[in-house]
Amino acid sequence: MTERLSGEPQIVTAAHIHTMTGEPAQAFAYSGERILATGDLAELRESFPGARVHDFGAATVVPGFNDAHQHPTICAEQTLQVDLSPERIRNTEDLIAALAERAARTPKGQWVIGSGYDHYRSNGGAELTRAELDRACPEHPALVVSVTLHAGTVNTAGLRLAGLQRPEDAPPGGELGVGADGELNGVMHDQVLYDLAFPAFTKRETIVPQPEPADLQQAFCDFAMRLHAAGITSVGDALVAPKSWELLDAVERSGRLTLRVNALASYDHFDYFRALDRPIPDAVTRLRLGGIKTFADGAVNGGMCLVEEPVIGATGNGIARMEPEEMNEVVRTVHDAGWRVAVHANGDRAVRYVLDAIEAAQQANPRADVRHRLEHTSVLNAEVIKRMADLGAVAVPFAEYALAHGDKLRAYYEPERRERMFAHRALLDAGVAVAGSSDYPCGPYEPLFAMRSCVARKDRTGAEFGPSQRISATEALALFTTGAAYSSAEEHTKGKLAKGQLADFVVLGADPAQVDPDELTEIPVRQTWVGGERVWAADGE
């Protein structure tokens, strides 16, 4: 649903308007995609006579939500796969039935792929193995991808196609699981999974084929509407390869890109992106390249991130996707090329390695206002937080993980360390720039869900999870507006409702600053507007 309005001035007013400037306003006026003025409604009516007035009554208007780190191109593709999310899959038998149903209408020999699987929610914490997939798909190669995007399970036919026979066949940065019989059990972590099925994560030709471009483009447009329904107007696509860039570019060129997308290009494909001949984006450009993405460690879910002290029950310190020497080289290469680097770094040891690399690059080649980013920053300590502030690094931690996954994370992280996880309070107090992020599909994409997580700091059971890291609702709103805009160096045109800013805004059924933290997820999103155009509205609006 896109309502295109003329370039004549329009005025927006509501009972509550959060401009995120620190200045109150009854209304704002805009023309085209840009805001002209904010202030008193009567004064704006006088300044812009004849302007159409959108009076949203008792509602609250806020700047459009900006999720600085998620994976919309990957998620669009996953909508074409078998949905194995916990809402649909209660146990392994449900999973087998869902995959078997897809296999029954898939030609023999073609891949059957499921995504969104959470073995904690659907299998009592036990990992899925190839034995279950062989039952579901005896005549098809099959792959199930975890909700974390860091793990998956492949059946016997899939292992055979991938040429995987022994644990030693896993590439650097990846692991293959082994059963009690000493044989591969089909479980794979990180790089071995990516080489199999994720072109954005690897330099290799993947084994699993990609869908047709037209199908992917339509899937992306449909997925964008789901994001708009949550109030999202901008996203950071946090791992883009040539094929996914071509998808985004095709949607933009066709005039169907309703989201604003800040793409983080895969370091594995840095040469491709450096060679692109694209004009310098202006404020209203919907698709832009915002930096280069790479990885330092594994996932915080499952306790695979690289930490200074081993997680509960582990003998090692987690997965290192890159050794310090290589990290130094990667960051220096991106830095010297004049780009911003965004490094996936969950554990405190991984964060330390990345900060070492940023500091070395900056000392060798000083650049002003670089804003290198650290993605996730799940387990921190006082030392690395101070270094992040000193280096001007931007933190992009999970905003929703305390609520979405806190109950599972207790199995890996003791109480003292939980007080240092998703450390929004400590980061903000130290003066670190912090952006809001869901990393969807790894956690729910709804910003109001994430805000509840940050403000209440409770898990799904209602138990507190790191309560010392609580922030206010206004600070949580800033994560997904001004904070996210700063992380992509767009704070001059995005994140506020002020003169010169983009007319991206969301109409909410209540004021997030005035409800109980546990009720933030109950606030309805009524309408979402991008560039002065209504792109989504709830039924009856």
Coordinates of C-alpha atoms in Angstrom, one line a residue:
M1 CA 0.0 0.0 0.0
T2 CA 1.8 3.1 -1.2
E3 CA 0.0 6.5 -1.2
R4 CA 1.8 8.9 -3.4
L5 CA 1.1 12.6 -2.6
S6 CA 2.0 15.7 -4.6
G7 CA 5.0 17.9 -3.9
E8 CA 2.7 20.5 -2.3
P9 CA 3.4 21.0 1.4
Q10 CA 1.7 18.6 3.9
I11 CA 1.4 19.0 7.6
V12 CA 1.4 16.2 10.2
T13 CA 0.0 16.6 13.7
A14 CA -0.8 14.2 16.6
A15 CA -1.3 14.3 20.3
H16 CA 2.4 13.4 20.8
I17 CA 5.3 13.9 18.4
H18 CA 8.8 12.7 19.3
T19 CA 11.1 14.8 17.1
M20 CA 14.3 13.3 18.8
T21 CA 15.8 16.8 18.7
G22 CA 15.0 17.6 22.4
E23 CA 12.5 20.3 21.2
P24 CA 8.8 19.7 21.5
A25 CA 6.5 20.2 18.5
Q26 CA 2.8 20.0 17.8
A27 CA 3.3 19.4 14.1
F28 CA 5.8 19.3 11.2
A29 CA 5.4 20.3 7.6
Y30 CA 7.1 18.5 4.6
S31 CA 7.2 18.7 0.9
G32 CA 8.3 15.8 -1.3
E33 CA 10.7 13.7 0.8
R34 CA 12.0 16.4 3.1
I35 CA 10.7 18.2 6.2
L36 CA 10.3 21.9 5.8
A37 CA 9.6 23.0 9.4
T38 CA 8.5 21.9 12.8
G39 CA 6.6 23.7 15.6
D40 CA 3.2 25.0 16.5
L41 CA 0.3 23.8 14.4
A42 CA -1.3 27.1 14.0
E43 CA 2.0 28.7 12.9
L44 CA 2.6 26.0 10.3
R45 CA -0.9 26.4 9.0
E46 CA -0.2 30.1 8.5
S47 CA 3.2 29.5 7.0
F48 CA 1.9 26.9 4.5
P49 CA -1.7 28.0 3.7
G50 CA -3.7 25.4 1.8
A51 CA -1.4 22.5 3.0
R52 CA -3.1 19.2 3.5
V53 CA -3.2 18.4 7.2
H54 CA -2.8 14.8 8.4
D55 CA -4.2 14.9 11.9
F56 CA -3.6 11.5 13.7
G57 CA -5.5 12.6 16.8
A58 CA -4.5 10.7 20.0
A59 CA -1.7 8.8 18.3
T60 CA 2.0 9.3 18.7
V61 CA 4.3 10.1 15.8
V62 CA 8.0 9.2 15.9
P63 CA 10.8 9.1 13.3
G64 CA 10.8 6.0 11.1
F65 CA 12.4 3.0 12.8
N66 CA 15.9 2.2 11.5
D67 CA 17.2 -1.3 12.1
A68 CA 21.0 -0.9 11.7
H69 CA 21.8 -4.5 11.2
Q70 CA 19.5 -7.3 9.9
H71 CA 19.5 -9.5 6.7
P72 CA 16.6 -8.6 4.5
T73 CA 18.0 -10.1 1.3
I74 CA 18.7 -13.4 3.1
C75 CA 15.3 -13.2 4.8
A76 CA 13.5 -12.6 1.5
E77 CA 15.1 -15.9 0.2
Q78 CA 14.1 -17.7 3.4
T79 CA 10.4 -16.8 2.7
L80 CA 10.7 -19.2 -0.2
Q81 CA 11.9 -22.0 2.0
V82 CA 10.1 -24.2 4.6
D83 CA 9.2 -22.2 7.6
L84 CA 10.6 -24.1 10.6
S85 CA 10.2 -21.4 13.2
P86 CA 9.1 -22.4 16.8
E87 CA 5.7 -21.0 16.2
R88 CA 5.1 -23.8 13.6
I89 CA 7.5 -26.5 14.8
R90 CA 6.9 -27.8 18.3
N91 CA 9.0 -31.0 18.0
T92 CA 11.1 -33.0 15.7
E93 CA 8.1 -34.9 14.3
D94 CA 6.6 -31.6 13.2
L95 CA 9.9 -30.7 11.5
I96 CA 10.0 -34.1 9.7
A97 CA 6.4 -33.7 8.5
A98 CA 7.0 -30.2 7.2
L99 CA 10.1 -31.1 5.2
A100 CA 8.5 -34.3 3.9
E101 CA 5.5 -32.3 2.7
R102 CA 7.9 -30.0 0.7
A103 CA 9.9 -33.0 -0.6
A104 CA 6.7 -34.6 -1.9
R105 CA 6.2 -31.7 -4.3
T106 CA 9.9 -31.2 -5.2
P107 CA 11.5 -33.1 -8.0
K108 CA 13.9 -35.8 -6.8
G109 CA 17.4 -34.7 -6.4
Q110 CA 16.6 -31.1 -5.9
W111 CA 17.3 -29.4 -2.5
V112 CA 14.8 -29.1 0.2
I113 CA 15.7 -26.2 2.6
G114 CA 14.2 -25.2 5.9
S115 CA 15.0 -22.1 7.9
G116 CA 14.2 -20.4 11.2
Y117 CA 14.8 -23.6 13.2
D118 CA 15.5 -23.2 16.9
H119 CA 16.5 -26.5 18.5
Y120 CA 16.1 -25.0 22.0
R121 CA 12.5 -24.2 21.4
S122 CA 11.6 -27.2 19.1
N123 CA 13.8 -30.0 20.2
G124 CA 14.5 -29.6 23.9
G125 CA 18.0 -28.2 23.2
A126 CA 19.2 -31.3 21.3
E127 CA 20.8 -30.5 18.0
L128 CA 19.1 -31.9 14.8
T129 CA 21.1 -34.5 13.0
R130 CA 21.3 -35.9 9.6
A131 CA 19.4 -39.0 10.7
E132 CA 16.2 -37.0 11.2
L133 CA 16.7 -35.3 7.8
D134 CA 17.2 -38.6 6.1
R135 CA 13.8 -39.7 7.4
A136 CA 12.2 -36.6 6.1
C137 CA 14.0 -36.5 2.7
P138 CA 15.4 -39.9 1.7
E139 CA 15.5 -38.9 -2.0
H140 CA 16.5 -35.2 -1.7
P141 CA 19.5 -33.3 -0.4
A142 CA 18.2 -31.4 2.6
L143 CA 19.4 -28.5 4.7
V144 CA 18.0 -26.9 7.8
V145 CA 19.4 -23.5 8.8
S146 CA 19.3 -22.4 12.4
V147 CA 17.7 -19.2 13.4
T148 CA 21.2 -18.0 14.4
L149 CA 22.5 -18.2 10.8
H150 CA 25.6 -19.7 12.3
A151 CA 24.6 -23.4 12.4
G152 CA 22.7 -25.9 10.3
T153 CA 22.2 -29.5 9.6
V154 CA 22.5 -31.3 6.3
N155 CA 21.4 -34.9 5.4
T156 CA 23.4 -37.7 4.0
A157 CA 22.7 -36.7 0.3
G158 CA 23.6 -33.1 1.1
L159 CA 26.9 -34.2 2.7
R160 CA 27.7 -36.3 -0.4
L161 CA 27.0 -33.4 -2.8
A162 CA 29.2 -31.1 -0.7
G163 CA 32.0 -33.6 -0.6
L164 CA 32.2 -33.6 3.2
Q165 CA 33.3 -36.9 4.7
R166 CA 35.5 -36.1 7.8
P167 CA 35.7 -33.3 10.4
E168 CA 38.9 -32.2 8.8
D169 CA 37.0 -31.3 5.6
A170 CA 35.6 -28.2 7.3
P171 CA 37.3 -25.0 6.1
P172 CA 39.0 -22.5 8.4
G173 CA 36.4 -20.7 10.6
G174 CA 34.0 -23.7 10.3
E175 CA 33.2 -26.9 12.2
L176 CA 31.6 -30.2 11.4
G177 CA 29.8 -32.2 14.1
V178 CA 30.6 -35.8 14.8
G179 CA 28.3 -38.4 16.3
A180 CA 29.1 -41.1 18.9
D181 CA 30.0 -43.5 16.0
G182 CA 32.8 -41.1 14.9
E183 CA 30.9 -40.2 11.7
L184 CA 29.7 -36.8 10.6
N185 CA 26.3 -36.2 12.1
G186 CA 25.3 -33.5 9.6
V187 CA 25.7 -30.5 12.1
M188 CA 27.8 -27.7 10.7
H189 CA 28.9 -24.3 12.1
D190 CA 29.8 -21.1 10.4
Q191 CA 32.1 -21.2 7.3
V192 CA 31.3 -24.8 6.3
L193 CA 27.6 -23.8 6.3
Y194 CA 28.3 -20.7 4.4
D195 CA 30.3 -22.4 1.7
L196 CA 27.4 -24.8 1.2
A197 CA 24.5 -22.3 0.9
F198 CA 25.3 -18.6 1.5
P199 CA 27.0 -16.8 -1.4
A200 CA 27.4 -13.5 0.7
F201 CA 29.6 -15.3 3.2
T202 CA 32.1 -17.0 0.9
K203 CA 34.3 -16.6 -2.1
R204 CA 33.5 -20.1 -3.3
E205 CA 30.7 -21.2 -5.6
T206 CA 28.0 -22.5 -3.2
I207 CA 26.6 -26.0 -3.6
V208 CA 22.9 -25.1 -3.0
P209 CA 21.5 -23.2 -6.1
Q210 CA 19.9 -19.8 -5.8
P211 CA 16.3 -19.0 -6.7
E212 CA 15.3 -17.2 -9.8
P213 CA 16.0 -13.4 -9.7
A214 CA 12.3 -12.5 -10.4
D215 CA 11.2 -14.7 -7.5
L216 CA 13.7 -13.1 -5.2
Q217 CA 12.7 -9.6 -6.2
Q218 CA 9.1 -10.3 -5.4
A219 CA 10.0 -12.0 -2.2
F220 CA 12.0 -8.9 -1.1
C221 CA 9.2 -6.5 -1.9
D222 CA 6.8 -8.7 0.2
F223 CA 9.3 -8.9 3.0
A224 CA 9.6 -5.1 3.0
M225 CA 5.9 -4.8 3.7
R226 CA 6.4 -7.0 6.8
L227 CA 9.1 -4.6 8.0
H228 CA 6.9 -1.6 7.3
A229 CA 4.1 -3.2 9.4
A230 CA 6.5 -3.0 12.3
G231 CA 7.3 0.7 11.6
I232 CA 10.6 0.1 9.9
T233 CA 11.5 2.6 7.2
S234 CA 15.3 1.9 7.0
V235 CA 17.5 -1.2 7.4
G236 CA 21.1 -2.0 7.3
D237 CA 21.5 -5.2 5.2
A238 CA 24.5 -6.5 7.0
L239 CA 26.0 -8.9 4.5
V240 CA 25.6 -8.2 0.8
A241 CA 27.4 -10.1 -2.0
P242 CA 27.2 -9.4 -5.8
K243 CA 24.0 -11.4 -6.2
S244 CA 22.2 -9.8 -3.4
W245 CA 23.4 -6.4 -4.5
E246 CA 22.0 -7.1 -8.0
L247 CA 18.7 -8.0 -6.3
L248 CA 18.6 -4.7 -4.4
D249 CA 19.7 -2.7 -7.4
A250 CA 17.0 -4.3 -9.6
V251 CA 14.3 -3.5 -7.0
E252 CA 15.5 0.0 -6.8
R253 CA 15.6 0.5 -10.5
S254 CA 12.1 -0.8 -10.9
G255 CA 10.8 1.8 -8.5
R256 CA 9.7 -0.8 -6.0
L257 CA 12.2 -0.1 -3.2
T258 CA 10.1 1.3 -0.4
L259 CA 12.7 0.7 2.3
R260 CA 15.9 2.7 2.6
V261 CA 18.8 0.2 2.6
N262 CA 22.3 0.8 3.9
A263 CA 24.2 -2.2 2.5
L264 CA 27.3 -3.6 4.2
A265 CA 29.2 -5.4 1.5
S266 CA 31.0 -8.7 2.2
Y267 CA 34.7 -8.4 2.5
D268 CA 35.1 -11.6 0.5
H269 CA 33.7 -9.5 -2.4
F270 CA 35.5 -6.2 -1.7
D271 CA 37.1 -6.0 -5.1
Y272 CA 33.7 -6.3 -6.8
F273 CA 32.2 -3.4 -4.7
R274 CA 35.2 -1.2 -5.1
A275 CA 34.9 -1.4 -8.8
L276 CA 31.2 -0.4 -8.9
D277 CA 30.6 2.8 -10.8
R278 CA 27.7 4.3 -8.9
P279 CA 27.0 8.0 -8.4
I280 CA 27.5 9.5 -4.9
P281 CA 24.2 9.0 -3.1
D282 CA 22.2 12.0 -2.0
A283 CA 19.8 12.2 1.0
V284 CA 16.9 10.6 -0.8
T285 CA 18.8 7.7 -2.4
R286 CA 17.1 4.6 -1.2
L287 CA 20.1 2.2 -1.8
R288 CA 23.6 3.0 -0.6
L289 CA 26.8 1.2 0.2
G290 CA 27.7 1.9 3.8
G291 CA 30.7 -0.2 4.5
I292 CA 32.4 -3.6 4.5
K293 CA 31.4 -6.5 6.7
T294 CA 33.6 -9.2 8.0
F295 CA 33.7 -11.6 11.0
A296 CA 35.8 -12.1 14.1
D297 CA 34.0 -14.9 15.9
G298 CA 30.9 -17.1 16.1
A299 CA 27.5 -16.7 17.6
V300 CA 26.5 -15.7 21.2
N301 CA 23.6 -18.1 20.9
G302 CA 25.1 -21.6 21.5
G303 CA 28.1 -20.1 23.3
M304 CA 30.3 -20.1 20.2
C305 CA 31.5 -16.5 20.5
L306 CA 35.2 -15.8 21.2
V307 CA 35.5 -14.8 24.9
E308 CA 38.3 -14.2 27.4
E309 CA 36.9 -16.9 29.8
P310 CA 35.3 -20.1 28.4
V311 CA 31.5 -20.2 28.6
I312 CA 29.8 -22.7 31.1
G313 CA 30.6 -26.3 30.1
A314 CA 33.1 -25.4 27.4
T315 CA 36.7 -26.3 27.2
G316 CA 37.7 -23.7 24.7
N317 CA 37.1 -20.0 24.2
G318 CA 34.8 -20.1 21.2
I319 CA 35.2 -19.9 17.4
A320 CA 37.7 -17.5 16.0
R321 CA 36.7 -16.7 12.5
M322 CA 39.9 -14.8 12.0
E323 CA 43.2 -14.7 13.8
P324 CA 44.5 -11.3 15.1
E325 CA 47.1 -11.0 12.3
E326 CA 44.5 -11.5 9.6
M327 CA 42.1 -9.1 11.3
N328 CA 44.8 -6.4 11.3
E329 CA 45.3 -6.9 7.6
V330 CA 41.6 -6.9 6.7
V331 CA 40.8 -3.8 8.8
R332 CA 43.8 -1.9 7.4
T333 CA 42.9 -2.8 3.9
V334 CA 39.3 -1.4 4.3
H335 CA 40.6 1.6 6.3
D336 CA 43.2 2.6 3.8
A337 CA 40.7 2.3 0.9
G338 CA 38.6 5.0 2.6
W339 CA 35.8 2.7 3.6
R340 CA 34.1 1.9 6.9
V341 CA 34.6 -1.6 8.3
A342 CA 31.8 -3.4 10.3
V343 CA 33.1 -6.4 12.1
H344 CA 30.9 -9.1 13.6
A345 CA 32.4 -9.5 17.1
N346 CA 30.3 -11.0 19.9
G347 CA 32.8 -12.0 22.6
D348 CA 35.0 -9.7 24.6
R349 CA 38.2 -11.3 23.2
A350 CA 36.9 -10.8 19.6
V351 CA 36.1 -7.2 20.4
R352 CA 39.6 -6.7 21.8
Y353 CA 41.1 -8.1 18.6
V354 CA 39.0 -5.8 16.4
L355 CA 39.8 -2.7 18.5
D356 CA 43.5 -3.6 18.3
A357 CA 43.2 -3.7 14.5
I358 CA 41.2 -0.4 14.3
E359 CA 43.7 1.3 16.6
A360 CA 46.7 0.1 14.5
A361 CA 45.0 1.2 11.2
Q362 CA 44.2 4.6 12.6
Q363 CA 47.7 5.1 13.9
A364 CA 49.3 4.2 10.6
N365 CA 46.8 6.2 8.5
P366 CA 44.8 8.7 10.6
R367 CA 41.3 9.4 9.3
A368 CA 38.8 11.9 10.7
D369 CA 35.4 10.6 11.9
V370 CA 35.9 7.1 10.6
R371 CA 33.1 5.4 12.6
H372 CA 34.3 1.8 12.2
R373 CA 31.6 -0.4 13.6
L374 CA 31.5 -3.4 15.9
E375 CA 28.4 -5.6 15.2
H376 CA 26.7 -7.4 18.2
T377 CA 29.3 -6.7 21.0
S378 CA 27.4 -9.3 23.1
V379 CA 29.9 -9.8 25.9
L380 CA 31.8 -6.8 27.0
N381 CA 34.0 -5.6 29.8
A382 CA 35.0 -2.1 31.1
E383 CA 38.3 -2.1 29.3
V384 CA 36.9 -2.7 25.8
I385 CA 34.0 -0.3 26.4
K386 CA 36.5 2.5 27.2
R387 CA 38.6 1.7 24.2
M388 CA 35.5 1.8 22.0
A389 CA 34.7 5.3 23.2
D390 CA 38.4 6.4 22.8
L391 CA 38.5 5.1 19.3
G392 CA 35.1 6.6 18.2
A393 CA 33.9 3.1 17.3
V394 CA 30.2 2.6 16.9
A395 CA 28.5 -0.3 18.8
V396 CA 25.6 -2.2 17.1
P397 CA 24.5 -4.7 19.9
F398 CA 21.5 -6.9 19.8
A399 CA 18.7 -4.9 21.2
E400 CA 16.1 -7.7 21.6
Y401 CA 18.3 -10.7 22.8
A402 CA 17.6 -10.4 26.6
L403 CA 13.9 -10.9 25.9
A404 CA 14.2 -13.2 22.9
H405 CA 16.9 -15.5 24.0
G406 CA 17.8 -14.7 27.6
D407 CA 16.4 -17.9 29.0
K408 CA 18.6 -20.0 26.6
L409 CA 21.7 -17.9 27.3
R410 CA 21.7 -18.7 31.0
A411 CA 23.1 -22.1 30.1
Y412 CA 26.3 -20.5 28.8
Y413 CA 26.8 -17.3 30.8
E414 CA 26.9 -17.0 34.5
P415 CA 25.2 -14.0 36.4
E416 CA 28.3 -11.8 36.5
R417 CA 28.8 -12.1 32.8
R418 CA 25.1 -11.6 32.0
E419 CA 25.4 -8.2 33.6
R420 CA 28.0 -7.4 30.9
M421 CA 25.9 -8.7 28.0
F422 CA 24.1 -6.4 25.5
A423 CA 25.5 -3.6 27.6
H424 CA 23.4 -0.6 26.4
R425 CA 23.6 1.2 29.7
A426 CA 27.4 0.9 30.0
L427 CA 28.0 1.8 26.4
L428 CA 25.8 4.9 26.5
D429 CA 27.3 6.0 29.8
A430 CA 30.8 5.7 28.4
G431 CA 29.9 7.9 25.4
V432 CA 29.9 5.2 22.8
A433 CA 27.6 5.7 19.9
V434 CA 25.0 2.9 19.9
A435 CA 22.7 1.8 17.2
G436 CA 19.6 -0.4 17.4
S437 CA 19.8 -3.8 15.8
S438 CA 17.8 -7.0 15.5
D439 CA 20.1 -9.1 13.3
Y440 CA 16.8 -10.7 12.0
P441 CA 16.3 -13.6 11.4
C442 CA 18.4 -14.2 14.6
G443 CA 15.8 -12.4 16.7
P444 CA 12.4 -10.7 16.2
Y445 CA 12.7 -7.6 13.9
E446 CA 10.0 -5.5 15.6
P447 CA 11.7 -2.5 17.2
L448 CA 9.0 -2.2 19.9
F449 CA 9.9 -5.8 21.0
A450 CA 13.6 -4.7 21.1
M451 CA 12.7 -1.6 23.1
R452 CA 10.8 -3.7 25.6
S453 CA 13.9 -5.9 25.9
C454 CA 16.2 -2.9 26.5
V455 CA 13.9 -1.2 29.0
A456 CA 12.6 -4.2 31.0
R457 CA 15.7 -6.5 30.7
K458 CA 13.6 -9.6 31.3
D459 CA 13.7 -12.9 29.4
R460 CA 10.6 -14.8 28.1
T461 CA 10.0 -16.3 31.6
G462 CA 9.8 -12.9 33.2
A463 CA 13.1 -13.3 35.0
E464 CA 15.6 -10.4 35.0
F465 CA 18.5 -10.7 32.6
G466 CA 21.3 -8.2 33.3
P467 CA 19.1 -5.6 34.9
S468 CA 22.0 -3.2 35.4
Q469 CA 21.9 -2.6 31.7
R470 CA 18.4 -1.1 31.6
I471 CA 17.9 2.1 29.7
S472 CA 14.9 4.4 29.4
A473 CA 12.2 4.1 26.7
T474 CA 13.4 7.4 25.2
E475 CA 17.0 6.1 25.0
A476 CA 15.6 2.8 23.5
L477 CA 13.7 4.9 20.9
A478 CA 17.0 6.7 20.1
L479 CA 18.7 3.4 19.3
F480 CA 16.4 2.9 16.4
T481 CA 16.3 6.5 15.2
T482 CA 19.2 8.8 15.9
G483 CA 21.6 6.1 16.9
A484 CA 21.0 4.0 13.8
A485 CA 21.3 7.1 11.6
Y486 CA 24.7 7.9 13.1
S487 CA 26.0 4.4 12.5
S488 CA 25.6 4.9 8.8
A489 CA 26.7 8.6 8.8
E490 CA 23.2 9.8 7.9
E491 CA 22.4 11.7 11.1
H492 CA 22.0 15.0 9.1
T493 CA 19.1 13.7 7.1
K494 CA 17.6 10.7 9.1
G495 CA 16.5 9.9 12.6
K496 CA 14.8 13.1 13.6
L497 CA 11.7 15.0 12.7
A498 CA 13.3 18.3 11.9
K499 CA 13.9 20.8 9.1
G500 CA 16.0 19.2 6.4
Q501 CA 15.4 15.6 7.6
L502 CA 13.6 13.0 5.5
A503 CA 9.9 12.7 6.0
D504 CA 10.1 9.1 7.3
F505 CA 7.8 8.6 10.2
V506 CA 5.6 6.1 12.1
V507 CA 2.2 6.5 13.6
L508 CA 1.8 4.6 16.9
G509 CA -1.3 3.9 18.9
A510 CA 0.4 5.0 22.1
D511 CA 3.4 6.8 23.4
P512 CA 6.4 4.5 24.1
A513 CA 7.6 6.9 26.8
Q514 CA 4.4 6.7 28.7
V515 CA 3.6 3.0 28.9
D516 CA 4.8 0.3 31.2
P517 CA 7.9 -1.4 29.8
D518 CA 6.2 -4.7 29.5
E519 CA 3.4 -3.1 27.4
L520 CA 5.7 -1.7 24.7
T521 CA 5.0 -4.7 22.5
E522 CA 1.3 -4.0 22.8
I523 CA 1.6 -0.6 21.1
P524 CA 0.0 -0.9 17.7
V525 CA 1.7 0.4 14.6
R526 CA -1.0 2.3 12.7
Q527 CA 0.8 3.7 9.7
T528 CA 4.3 3.9 8.2
W529 CA 5.5 6.7 5.9
V530 CA 8.7 6.8 3.8
G531 CA 9.7 10.0 2.1
G532 CA 6.3 11.6 2.7
E533 CA 4.5 8.6 1.2
R534 CA 2.3 6.2 3.2
V535 CA 3.8 2.7 2.5
W536 CA 1.8 0.7 5.0
A537 CA -1.4 1.1 7.1
A538 CA -3.2 -1.2 9.5
D539 CA -6.6 -2.4 8.5
G540 CA -9.2 0.4 8.8
E541 CA -6.6 3.2 8.8

